[in-house]
Amino acid sequence: MFEIICIILKILSIVVPLLISVAYFTIAERKLMGSIQRRRGPNVIGFTGLLQPLADGLKLFVKETILPSNSNIYIFLLAPLLTFILSLIGWSVIPISETIVISDLNLGILYLFAVSSLSVYGIIMAGWSSNSKYPFLGSLRSAAQMISYEAAMGLALVPVILYSGSLSLVDIVDSQSGNLSSSIPILNSIVSFIPKWNVFPQFVAFGIFFIAAVAEVNRAPFDLVEAEQELVGGFHTEYSGFRFAMFFLAEYLHLVIAALHFLLFFSGG
């Protein structure tokens, strides 16, 4: 019983700060877009708008949930829950620090990519169950983009895995500890202060992974999934209230790929 309580507390100690950070990812992005577009962004609720994510979450939570009359209700309700859970459990293998990780799997990268690939099903389920052409087209478009860039991302990981000799994220981070060294004394004095990060010998894989990661999380210029001009918002057009918020949270939780970027190429930052 005590071990179960410890495991639950360990999970909550990661999940709760993670959800709070996801909420503030949204305001950071909105303020950045506001500065680019020469406007203020959220600045009313709280000091400089810092309470805006809490207000948005409360608004979405109390909003009425609208269920399309011709939709498949069960799949329609299951889709956002499945997408949110799959985005959340991906963090279970991400080492937060040298001692904090929920599960150090020997096949951590394969687990992470398997969970990330399964999230495509939630998007397809959402678009199909809505029984509307626009969400269905949006779900197909989103799934096509995710699958295509996951292939490039997986290929970019191969040299990193071979270089580190392990599929465990903890082992990959540990393999980048220390600085570079050379058997030639002159070169050794030059490179001895450079960190032993994978980004230096694997700079091509780093570039491919970075581009694929931006596309995977639907950020500009790869935000074709939510093309309002022809898709009216994408696969989540028929969703409202808290179920729409679950898709929104899942999208930002999927920024696990950004964390993976630092673990693979910068020894965790």
PDB file of C-alpha atoms in Angstrom:
ATOM      1  CA  MET A   1       0.000   0.000   0.000  1.00  0.00           C
ATOM      2  CA  PHE A   2       2.803   2.391   0.881  1.00  0.00           C
ATOM      3  CA  GLU A   3       4.537   1.675  -2.454  1.00  0.00           C
ATOM      4  CA  ILE A   4       1.318   2.430  -4.352  1.00  0.00           C
ATOM      5  CA  ILE A   5       0.946   5.756  -2.535  1.00  0.00           C
ATOM      6  CA  CYS A   6       4.570   6.625  -3.339  1.00  0.00           C
ATOM      7  CA  ILE A   7       4.021   5.846  -7.024  1.00  0.00           C
ATOM      8  CA  ILE A   8       0.844   7.986  -7.119  1.00  0.00           C
ATOM      9  CA  LEU A   9       2.618  10.890  -5.419  1.00  0.00           C
ATOM     10  CA  LYS A  10       5.538  10.551  -7.829  1.00  0.00           C
ATOM     11  CA  ILE A  11       3.171  10.670 -10.805  1.00  0.00           C
ATOM     12  CA  LEU A  12       1.293  13.682  -9.400  1.00  0.00           C
ATOM     13  CA  SER A  13       4.555  15.511  -8.691  1.00  0.00           C
ATOM     14  CA  ILE A  14       5.262  15.412 -12.434  1.00  0.00           C
ATOM     15  CA  VAL A  15       1.754  15.621 -13.921  1.00  0.00           C
ATOM     16  CA  VAL A  16       0.501  18.631 -11.917  1.00  0.00           C
ATOM     17  CA  PRO A  17       3.498  20.919 -12.694  1.00  0.00           C
ATOM     18  CA  LEU A  18       3.330  19.657 -16.276  1.00  0.00           C
ATOM     19  CA  LEU A  19      -0.304  20.702 -16.697  1.00  0.00           C
ATOM     20  CA  ILE A  20       0.418  24.088 -15.110  1.00  0.00           C
ATOM     21  CA  SER A  21       3.364  24.629 -17.441  1.00  0.00           C
ATOM     22  CA  VAL A  22       1.187  23.660 -20.414  1.00  0.00           C
ATOM     23  CA  ALA A  23      -1.300  26.356 -19.381  1.00  0.00           C
ATOM     24  CA  TYR A  24       1.460  28.948 -19.397  1.00  0.00           C
ATOM     25  CA  PHE A  25       2.842  27.701 -22.706  1.00  0.00           C
ATOM     26  CA  THR A  26      -0.384  29.016 -24.184  1.00  0.00           C
ATOM     27  CA  ILE A  27       0.008  32.536 -22.797  1.00  0.00           C
ATOM     28  CA  ALA A  28       3.689  32.624 -23.785  1.00  0.00           C
ATOM     29  CA  GLU A  29       2.762  31.735 -27.368  1.00  0.00           C
ATOM     30  CA  ARG A  30      -0.094  34.258 -27.434  1.00  0.00           C
ATOM     31  CA  LYS A  31       2.130  37.047 -26.145  1.00  0.00           C
ATOM     32  CA  LEU A  32       4.811  36.157 -28.701  1.00  0.00           C
ATOM     33  CA  MET A  33       2.269  36.205 -31.540  1.00  0.00           C
ATOM     34  CA  GLY A  34       0.903  39.469 -30.192  1.00  0.00           C
ATOM     35  CA  SER A  35       4.335  41.092 -30.269  1.00  0.00           C
ATOM     36  CA  ILE A  36       4.897  39.859 -33.825  1.00  0.00           C
ATOM     37  CA  GLN A  37       1.541  41.327 -34.865  1.00  0.00           C
ATOM     38  CA  ARG A  38       2.240  44.587 -32.958  1.00  0.00           C
ATOM     39  CA  ARG A  39      -0.479  44.108 -30.331  1.00  0.00           C
ATOM     40  CA  ARG A  40      -0.350  43.516 -26.594  1.00  0.00           C
ATOM     41  CA  GLY A  41      -1.745  40.027 -26.275  1.00  0.00           C
ATOM     42  CA  PRO A  42      -3.481  38.919 -23.031  1.00  0.00           C
ATOM     43  CA  ASN A  43      -2.853  41.630 -20.424  1.00  0.00           C
ATOM     44  CA  VAL A  44      -6.099  42.159 -18.475  1.00  0.00           C
ATOM     45  CA  ILE A  45      -6.572  39.245 -16.069  1.00  0.00           C
ATOM     46  CA  GLY A  46      -3.851  39.248 -13.422  1.00  0.00           C
ATOM     47  CA  PHE A  47      -0.541  41.059 -13.500  1.00  0.00           C
ATOM     48  CA  THR A  48       0.336  41.503 -17.215  1.00  0.00           C
ATOM     49  CA  GLY A  49      -2.239  38.787 -17.992  1.00  0.00           C
ATOM     50  CA  LEU A  50      -0.590  35.972 -16.013  1.00  0.00           C
ATOM     51  CA  LEU A  51      -3.958  34.656 -14.788  1.00  0.00           C
ATOM     52  CA  GLN A  52      -5.390  34.448 -18.300  1.00  0.00           C
ATOM     53  CA  PRO A  53      -4.785  30.663 -18.666  1.00  0.00           C
ATOM     54  CA  LEU A  54      -6.735  30.007 -15.457  1.00  0.00           C
ATOM     55  CA  ALA A  55      -9.620  32.151 -16.690  1.00  0.00           C
ATOM     56  CA  ASP A  56      -9.631  30.379 -20.063  1.00  0.00           C
ATOM     57  CA  GLY A  57      -9.616  26.971 -18.363  1.00  0.00           C
ATOM     58  CA  LEU A  58     -12.533  27.928 -16.121  1.00  0.00           C
ATOM     59  CA  LYS A  59     -14.473  29.312 -19.089  1.00  0.00           C
ATOM     60  CA  LEU A  60     -14.026  26.113 -21.095  1.00  0.00           C
ATOM     61  CA  PHE A  61     -14.859  23.933 -18.097  1.00  0.00           C
ATOM     62  CA  VAL A  62     -18.257  25.582 -17.466  1.00  0.00           C
ATOM     63  CA  LYS A  63     -19.214  25.906 -21.135  1.00  0.00           C
ATOM     64  CA  GLU A  64     -22.049  23.759 -22.429  1.00  0.00           C
ATOM     65  CA  THR A  65     -21.000  20.619 -24.291  1.00  0.00           C
ATOM     66  CA  ILE A  66     -22.754  20.432 -27.650  1.00  0.00           C
ATOM     67  CA  LEU A  67     -23.215  16.948 -29.118  1.00  0.00           C
ATOM     68  CA  PRO A  68     -24.017  16.837 -32.862  1.00  0.00           C
ATOM     69  CA  SER A  69     -27.310  15.002 -33.377  1.00  0.00           C
ATOM     70  CA  ASN A  70     -26.016  12.809 -36.219  1.00  0.00           C
ATOM     71  CA  SER A  71     -22.641  11.984 -34.672  1.00  0.00           C
ATOM     72  CA  ASN A  72     -21.483   8.692 -33.206  1.00  0.00           C
ATOM     73  CA  ILE A  73     -21.816   9.818 -29.592  1.00  0.00           C
ATOM     74  CA  TYR A  74     -19.599   7.190 -27.945  1.00  0.00           C
ATOM     75  CA  ILE A  75     -16.651   7.627 -30.298  1.00  0.00           C
ATOM     76  CA  PHE A  76     -17.217  11.398 -30.296  1.00  0.00           C
ATOM     77  CA  LEU A  77     -16.810  11.483 -26.496  1.00  0.00           C
ATOM     78  CA  LEU A  78     -13.950   8.968 -26.430  1.00  0.00           C
ATOM     79  CA  ALA A  79     -11.724  10.738 -28.993  1.00  0.00           C
ATOM     80  CA  PRO A  80     -10.583  13.747 -26.888  1.00  0.00           C
ATOM     81  CA  LEU A  81     -10.061  11.556 -23.819  1.00  0.00           C
ATOM     82  CA  LEU A  82      -7.915   9.100 -25.783  1.00  0.00           C
ATOM     83  CA  THR A  83      -5.852  11.886 -27.356  1.00  0.00           C
ATOM     84  CA  PHE A  84      -5.274  13.579 -23.991  1.00  0.00           C
ATOM     85  CA  ILE A  85      -4.261  10.365 -22.173  1.00  0.00           C
ATOM     86  CA  LEU A  86      -1.848   9.305 -24.921  1.00  0.00           C
ATOM     87  CA  SER A  87      -0.191  12.733 -24.884  1.00  0.00           C
ATOM     88  CA  LEU A  88       0.106  12.601 -21.097  1.00  0.00           C
ATOM     89  CA  ILE A  89       1.564   9.104 -20.670  1.00  0.00           C
ATOM     90  CA  GLY A  90       4.357   9.899 -23.108  1.00  0.00           C
ATOM     91  CA  TRP A  91       5.985  11.919 -20.329  1.00  0.00           C
ATOM     92  CA  SER A  92       6.390   8.799 -18.172  1.00  0.00           C
ATOM     93  CA  VAL A  93       9.761   7.988 -19.757  1.00  0.00           C
ATOM     94  CA  ILE A  94      11.094  11.557 -19.916  1.00  0.00           C
ATOM     95  CA  PRO A  95      13.817  12.098 -17.279  1.00  0.00           C
ATOM     96  CA  ILE A  96      13.039  15.363 -15.502  1.00  0.00           C
ATOM     97  CA  SER A  97      16.409  15.310 -13.728  1.00  0.00           C
ATOM     98  CA  GLU A  98      19.156  12.831 -12.877  1.00  0.00           C
ATOM     99  CA  THR A  99      16.968  11.211 -10.214  1.00  0.00           C
ATOM    100  CA  ILE A 100      13.373  12.041 -11.266  1.00  0.00           C
ATOM    101  CA  VAL A 101      11.831   9.786 -13.922  1.00  0.00           C
ATOM    102  CA  ILE A 102       8.632   7.784 -13.599  1.00  0.00           C
ATOM    103  CA  SER A 103       9.866   4.801 -15.611  1.00  0.00           C
ATOM    104  CA  ASP A 104      13.342   4.281 -17.069  1.00  0.00           C
ATOM    105  CA  LEU A 105      12.516   1.850 -19.864  1.00  0.00           C
ATOM    106  CA  ASN A 106      15.256   0.141 -21.848  1.00  0.00           C
ATOM    107  CA  LEU A 107      13.181   0.857 -24.961  1.00  0.00           C
ATOM    108  CA  GLY A 108      12.123   4.361 -23.934  1.00  0.00           C
ATOM    109  CA  ILE A 109      12.387   5.911 -27.405  1.00  0.00           C
ATOM    110  CA  LEU A 110      10.358   3.118 -29.016  1.00  0.00           C
ATOM    111  CA  TYR A 111       7.713   3.470 -26.316  1.00  0.00           C
ATOM    112  CA  LEU A 112       7.549   7.216 -26.866  1.00  0.00           C
ATOM    113  CA  PHE A 113       7.142   6.880 -30.620  1.00  0.00           C
ATOM    114  CA  ALA A 114       4.527   4.133 -30.204  1.00  0.00           C
ATOM    115  CA  VAL A 115       2.437   6.330 -27.898  1.00  0.00           C
ATOM    116  CA  SER A 116       2.898   9.332 -30.178  1.00  0.00           C
ATOM    117  CA  SER A 117       1.773   7.305 -33.206  1.00  0.00           C
ATOM    118  CA  LEU A 118      -1.354   6.073 -31.427  1.00  0.00           C
ATOM    119  CA  SER A 119      -2.560   9.657 -30.961  1.00  0.00           C
ATOM    120  CA  VAL A 120      -3.378   9.642 -34.685  1.00  0.00           C
ATOM    121  CA  TYR A 121      -6.298   7.327 -33.887  1.00  0.00           C
ATOM    122  CA  GLY A 122      -7.850   9.887 -31.544  1.00  0.00           C
ATOM    123  CA  ILE A 123      -7.738  12.516 -34.284  1.00  0.00           C
ATOM    124  CA  ILE A 124      -9.246  10.177 -36.894  1.00  0.00           C
ATOM    125  CA  MET A 125     -11.957   9.143 -34.427  1.00  0.00           C
ATOM    126  CA  ALA A 126     -12.804  12.791 -33.726  1.00  0.00           C
ATOM    127  CA  GLY A 127     -13.111  13.700 -37.403  1.00  0.00           C
ATOM    128  CA  TRP A 128     -15.065  10.597 -38.416  1.00  0.00           C
ATOM    129  CA  SER A 129     -17.478  10.529 -35.464  1.00  0.00           C
ATOM    130  CA  SER A 130     -18.449  14.186 -36.022  1.00  0.00           C
ATOM    131  CA  ASN A 131     -20.293  13.096 -39.187  1.00  0.00           C
ATOM    132  CA  SER A 132     -19.268  16.296 -40.958  1.00  0.00           C
ATOM    133  CA  LYS A 133     -17.149  16.681 -44.062  1.00  0.00           C
ATOM    134  CA  TYR A 134     -14.916  19.468 -42.781  1.00  0.00           C
ATOM    135  CA  PRO A 135     -13.751  17.762 -39.542  1.00  0.00           C
ATOM    136  CA  PHE A 136     -13.252  14.516 -41.464  1.00  0.00           C
ATOM    137  CA  LEU A 137     -11.063  16.239 -44.062  1.00  0.00           C
ATOM    138  CA  GLY A 138      -9.205  17.979 -41.242  1.00  0.00           C
ATOM    139  CA  SER A 139      -8.557  14.687 -39.435  1.00  0.00           C
ATOM    140  CA  LEU A 140      -7.220  13.058 -42.608  1.00  0.00           C
ATOM    141  CA  ARG A 141      -4.980  16.049 -43.222  1.00  0.00           C
ATOM    142  CA  SER A 142      -3.688  16.001 -39.639  1.00  0.00           C
ATOM    143  CA  ALA A 143      -3.057  12.248 -39.689  1.00  0.00           C
ATOM    144  CA  ALA A 144      -1.213  12.459 -43.004  1.00  0.00           C
ATOM    145  CA  GLN A 145       1.076  15.205 -41.681  1.00  0.00           C
ATOM    146  CA  MET A 146       1.794  13.417 -38.400  1.00  0.00           C
ATOM    147  CA  ILE A 147       2.594  10.075 -40.026  1.00  0.00           C
ATOM    148  CA  SER A 148       4.780  11.563 -42.767  1.00  0.00           C
ATOM    149  CA  TYR A 149       6.945  13.615 -40.404  1.00  0.00           C
ATOM    150  CA  GLU A 150       7.183  10.819 -37.842  1.00  0.00           C
ATOM    151  CA  ALA A 151       8.959   8.763 -40.504  1.00  0.00           C
ATOM    152  CA  ALA A 152      11.606  11.468 -40.967  1.00  0.00           C
ATOM    153  CA  MET A 153      11.888  11.906 -37.215  1.00  0.00           C
ATOM    154  CA  GLY A 154      12.446   8.197 -36.679  1.00  0.00           C
ATOM    155  CA  LEU A 155      15.183   8.073 -39.312  1.00  0.00           C
ATOM    156  CA  ALA A 156      16.898  11.084 -37.695  1.00  0.00           C
ATOM    157  CA  LEU A 157      17.049   9.150 -34.411  1.00  0.00           C
ATOM    158  CA  VAL A 158      18.936   6.185 -35.864  1.00  0.00           C
ATOM    159  CA  PRO A 159      22.432   7.794 -35.796  1.00  0.00           C
ATOM    160  CA  VAL A 160      21.819   9.097 -32.256  1.00  0.00           C
ATOM    161  CA  ILE A 161      20.853   5.622 -31.047  1.00  0.00           C
ATOM    162  CA  LEU A 162      23.855   4.022 -32.741  1.00  0.00           C
ATOM    163  CA  TYR A 163      26.172   6.693 -31.360  1.00  0.00           C
ATOM    164  CA  SER A 164      24.848   6.257 -27.815  1.00  0.00           C
ATOM    165  CA  GLY A 165      24.412   2.481 -27.963  1.00  0.00           C
ATOM    166  CA  SER A 166      21.067   2.475 -26.135  1.00  0.00           C
ATOM    167  CA  LEU A 167      17.341   3.097 -26.574  1.00  0.00           C
ATOM    168  CA  SER A 168      16.952   4.365 -23.007  1.00  0.00           C
ATOM    169  CA  LEU A 169      16.603   8.130 -22.715  1.00  0.00           C
ATOM    170  CA  VAL A 170      18.518   8.102 -19.431  1.00  0.00           C
ATOM    171  CA  ASP A 171      21.441   6.252 -21.043  1.00  0.00           C
ATOM    172  CA  ILE A 172      21.426   8.630 -24.024  1.00  0.00           C
ATOM    173  CA  VAL A 173      21.636  11.619 -21.685  1.00  0.00           C
ATOM    174  CA  ASP A 174      24.422   9.956 -19.655  1.00  0.00           C
ATOM    175  CA  SER A 175      26.400   9.206 -22.826  1.00  0.00           C
ATOM    176  CA  GLN A 176      26.646  12.960 -23.464  1.00  0.00           C
ATOM    177  CA  SER A 177      28.189  13.821 -20.107  1.00  0.00           C
ATOM    178  CA  GLY A 178      31.651  15.364 -20.042  1.00  0.00           C
ATOM    179  CA  ASN A 179      33.554  17.151 -22.814  1.00  0.00           C
ATOM    180  CA  LEU A 180      35.050  16.106 -26.116  1.00  0.00           C
ATOM    181  CA  SER A 181      38.535  14.615 -26.204  1.00  0.00           C
ATOM    182  CA  SER A 182      41.097  13.793 -28.880  1.00  0.00           C
ATOM    183  CA  SER A 183      44.147  11.547 -29.020  1.00  0.00           C
ATOM    184  CA  ILE A 184      46.060  14.371 -30.715  1.00  0.00           C
ATOM    185  CA  PRO A 185      47.400  16.735 -28.004  1.00  0.00           C
ATOM    186  CA  ILE A 186      46.958  19.914 -30.076  1.00  0.00           C
ATOM    187  CA  LEU A 187      43.352  19.080 -30.950  1.00  0.00           C
ATOM    188  CA  ASN A 188      42.619  17.945 -27.427  1.00  0.00           C
ATOM    189  CA  SER A 189      43.493  21.381 -26.059  1.00  0.00           C
ATOM    190  CA  ILE A 190      41.067  22.927 -28.569  1.00  0.00           C
ATOM    191  CA  VAL A 191      38.069  20.618 -28.136  1.00  0.00           C
ATOM    192  CA  SER A 192      38.395  19.841 -24.427  1.00  0.00           C
ATOM    193  CA  PHE A 193      36.044  22.682 -23.456  1.00  0.00           C
ATOM    194  CA  ILE A 194      33.289  21.635 -25.934  1.00  0.00           C
ATOM    195  CA  PRO A 195      30.445  19.590 -24.363  1.00  0.00           C
ATOM    196  CA  LYS A 196      30.057  16.027 -25.581  1.00  0.00           C
ATOM    197  CA  TRP A 197      26.628  16.709 -27.079  1.00  0.00           C
ATOM    198  CA  ASN A 198      25.193  14.731 -29.974  1.00  0.00           C
ATOM    199  CA  VAL A 199      24.375  17.948 -31.831  1.00  0.00           C
ATOM    200  CA  PHE A 200      28.029  18.325 -32.887  1.00  0.00           C
ATOM    201  CA  PRO A 201      28.703  14.933 -34.556  1.00  0.00           C
ATOM    202  CA  GLN A 202      25.026  14.515 -35.568  1.00  0.00           C
ATOM    203  CA  PHE A 203      24.230  17.999 -36.841  1.00  0.00           C
ATOM    204  CA  VAL A 204      22.414  16.686 -39.938  1.00  0.00           C
ATOM    205  CA  ALA A 205      20.155  14.486 -37.805  1.00  0.00           C
ATOM    206  CA  PHE A 206      19.605  17.485 -35.518  1.00  0.00           C
ATOM    207  CA  GLY A 207      18.340  19.625 -38.410  1.00  0.00           C
ATOM    208  CA  ILE A 208      16.027  16.899 -39.729  1.00  0.00           C
ATOM    209  CA  PHE A 209      14.657  16.165 -36.271  1.00  0.00           C
ATOM    210  CA  PHE A 210      14.068  19.857 -35.553  1.00  0.00           C
ATOM    211  CA  ILE A 211      12.077  20.428 -38.752  1.00  0.00           C
ATOM    212  CA  ALA A 212      10.059  17.225 -38.253  1.00  0.00           C
ATOM    213  CA  ALA A 213       9.372  18.115 -34.607  1.00  0.00           C
ATOM    214  CA  VAL A 214       7.987  21.548 -35.540  1.00  0.00           C
ATOM    215  CA  ALA A 215       5.691  19.866 -38.065  1.00  0.00           C
ATOM    216  CA  GLU A 216       4.678  17.183 -35.562  1.00  0.00           C
ATOM    217  CA  VAL A 217       3.358  19.714 -33.042  1.00  0.00           C
ATOM    218  CA  ASN A 218       1.545  21.739 -35.743  1.00  0.00           C
ATOM    219  CA  ARG A 219       3.436  24.958 -35.212  1.00  0.00           C
ATOM    220  CA  ALA A 220       4.024  27.519 -37.976  1.00  0.00           C
ATOM    221  CA  PRO A 221       4.864  27.159 -40.823  1.00  0.00           C
ATOM    222  CA  PHE A 222       3.441  23.633 -40.557  1.00  0.00           C
ATOM    223  CA  ASP A 223       0.084  24.639 -39.054  1.00  0.00           C
ATOM    224  CA  LEU A 224      -1.826  23.298 -42.063  1.00  0.00           C
ATOM    225  CA  VAL A 225      -3.955  21.135 -39.774  1.00  0.00           C
ATOM    226  CA  GLU A 226      -5.953  24.163 -38.567  1.00  0.00           C
ATOM    227  CA  ALA A 227      -6.287  25.925 -41.909  1.00  0.00           C
ATOM    228  CA  GLU A 228      -9.359  28.052 -41.238  1.00  0.00           C
ATOM    229  CA  GLN A 229      -9.707  29.080 -44.872  1.00  0.00           C
ATOM    230  CA  GLU A 230     -10.784  25.627 -46.058  1.00  0.00           C
ATOM    231  CA  LEU A 231     -11.262  23.452 -42.937  1.00  0.00           C
ATOM    232  CA  VAL A 232     -13.117  25.830 -40.569  1.00  0.00           C
ATOM    233  CA  GLY A 233     -10.764  24.858 -37.738  1.00  0.00           C
ATOM    234  CA  GLY A 234      -9.864  21.255 -38.489  1.00  0.00           C
ATOM    235  CA  PHE A 235     -10.814  17.936 -36.890  1.00  0.00           C
ATOM    236  CA  HIS A 236     -12.119  19.546 -33.669  1.00  0.00           C
ATOM    237  CA  THR A 237     -14.631  21.865 -35.368  1.00  0.00           C
ATOM    238  CA  GLU A 238     -17.665  20.175 -33.765  1.00  0.00           C
ATOM    239  CA  TYR A 239     -16.173  20.126 -30.257  1.00  0.00           C
ATOM    240  CA  SER A 240     -16.877  22.697 -27.570  1.00  0.00           C
ATOM    241  CA  GLY A 241     -16.282  23.279 -23.888  1.00  0.00           C
ATOM    242  CA  PHE A 242     -14.026  21.012 -21.891  1.00  0.00           C
ATOM    243  CA  ARG A 243     -13.686  18.402 -24.636  1.00  0.00           C
ATOM    244  CA  PHE A 244     -12.231  21.014 -26.953  1.00  0.00           C
ATOM    245  CA  ALA A 245      -9.876  21.979 -24.118  1.00  0.00           C
ATOM    246  CA  MET A 246      -8.688  18.362 -23.906  1.00  0.00           C
ATOM    247  CA  PHE A 247      -7.614  18.497 -27.552  1.00  0.00           C
ATOM    248  CA  PHE A 248      -5.914  21.815 -26.860  1.00  0.00           C
ATOM    249  CA  LEU A 249      -4.073  20.416 -23.824  1.00  0.00           C
ATOM    250  CA  ALA A 250      -3.087  17.303 -25.762  1.00  0.00           C
ATOM    251  CA  GLU A 251      -1.541  19.441 -28.490  1.00  0.00           C
ATOM    252  CA  TYR A 252       0.630  21.291 -25.998  1.00  0.00           C
ATOM    253  CA  LEU A 253       1.425  18.129 -24.031  1.00  0.00           C
ATOM    254  CA  HIS A 254       2.680  16.760 -27.326  1.00  0.00           C
ATOM    255  CA  LEU A 255       5.521  19.246 -26.929  1.00  0.00           C
ATOM    256  CA  VAL A 256       7.179  16.253 -25.279  1.00  0.00           C
ATOM    257  CA  ILE A 257       8.954  16.121 -28.629  1.00  0.00           C
ATOM    258  CA  ALA A 258      10.590  19.451 -27.798  1.00  0.00           C
ATOM    259  CA  ALA A 259      11.818  17.973 -24.510  1.00  0.00           C
ATOM    260  CA  LEU A 260      13.017  14.926 -26.430  1.00  0.00           C
ATOM    261  CA  HIS A 261      14.983  17.246 -28.699  1.00  0.00           C
ATOM    262  CA  PHE A 262      17.045  18.549 -25.774  1.00  0.00           C
ATOM    263  CA  LEU A 263      17.532  15.081 -24.312  1.00  0.00           C
ATOM    264  CA  LEU A 264      18.804  13.596 -27.564  1.00  0.00           C
ATOM    265  CA  PHE A 265      21.059  16.385 -28.764  1.00  0.00           C
ATOM    266  CA  PHE A 266      21.880  18.659 -25.797  1.00  0.00           C
ATOM    267  CA  SER A 267      22.156  16.200 -22.900  1.00  0.00           C
ATOM    268  CA  GLY A 268      18.930  17.520 -21.416  1.00  0.00           C
ATOM    269  CA  GLY A 269      19.866  21.179 -21.730  1.00  0.00           C
TER     270      GLY A 269
END
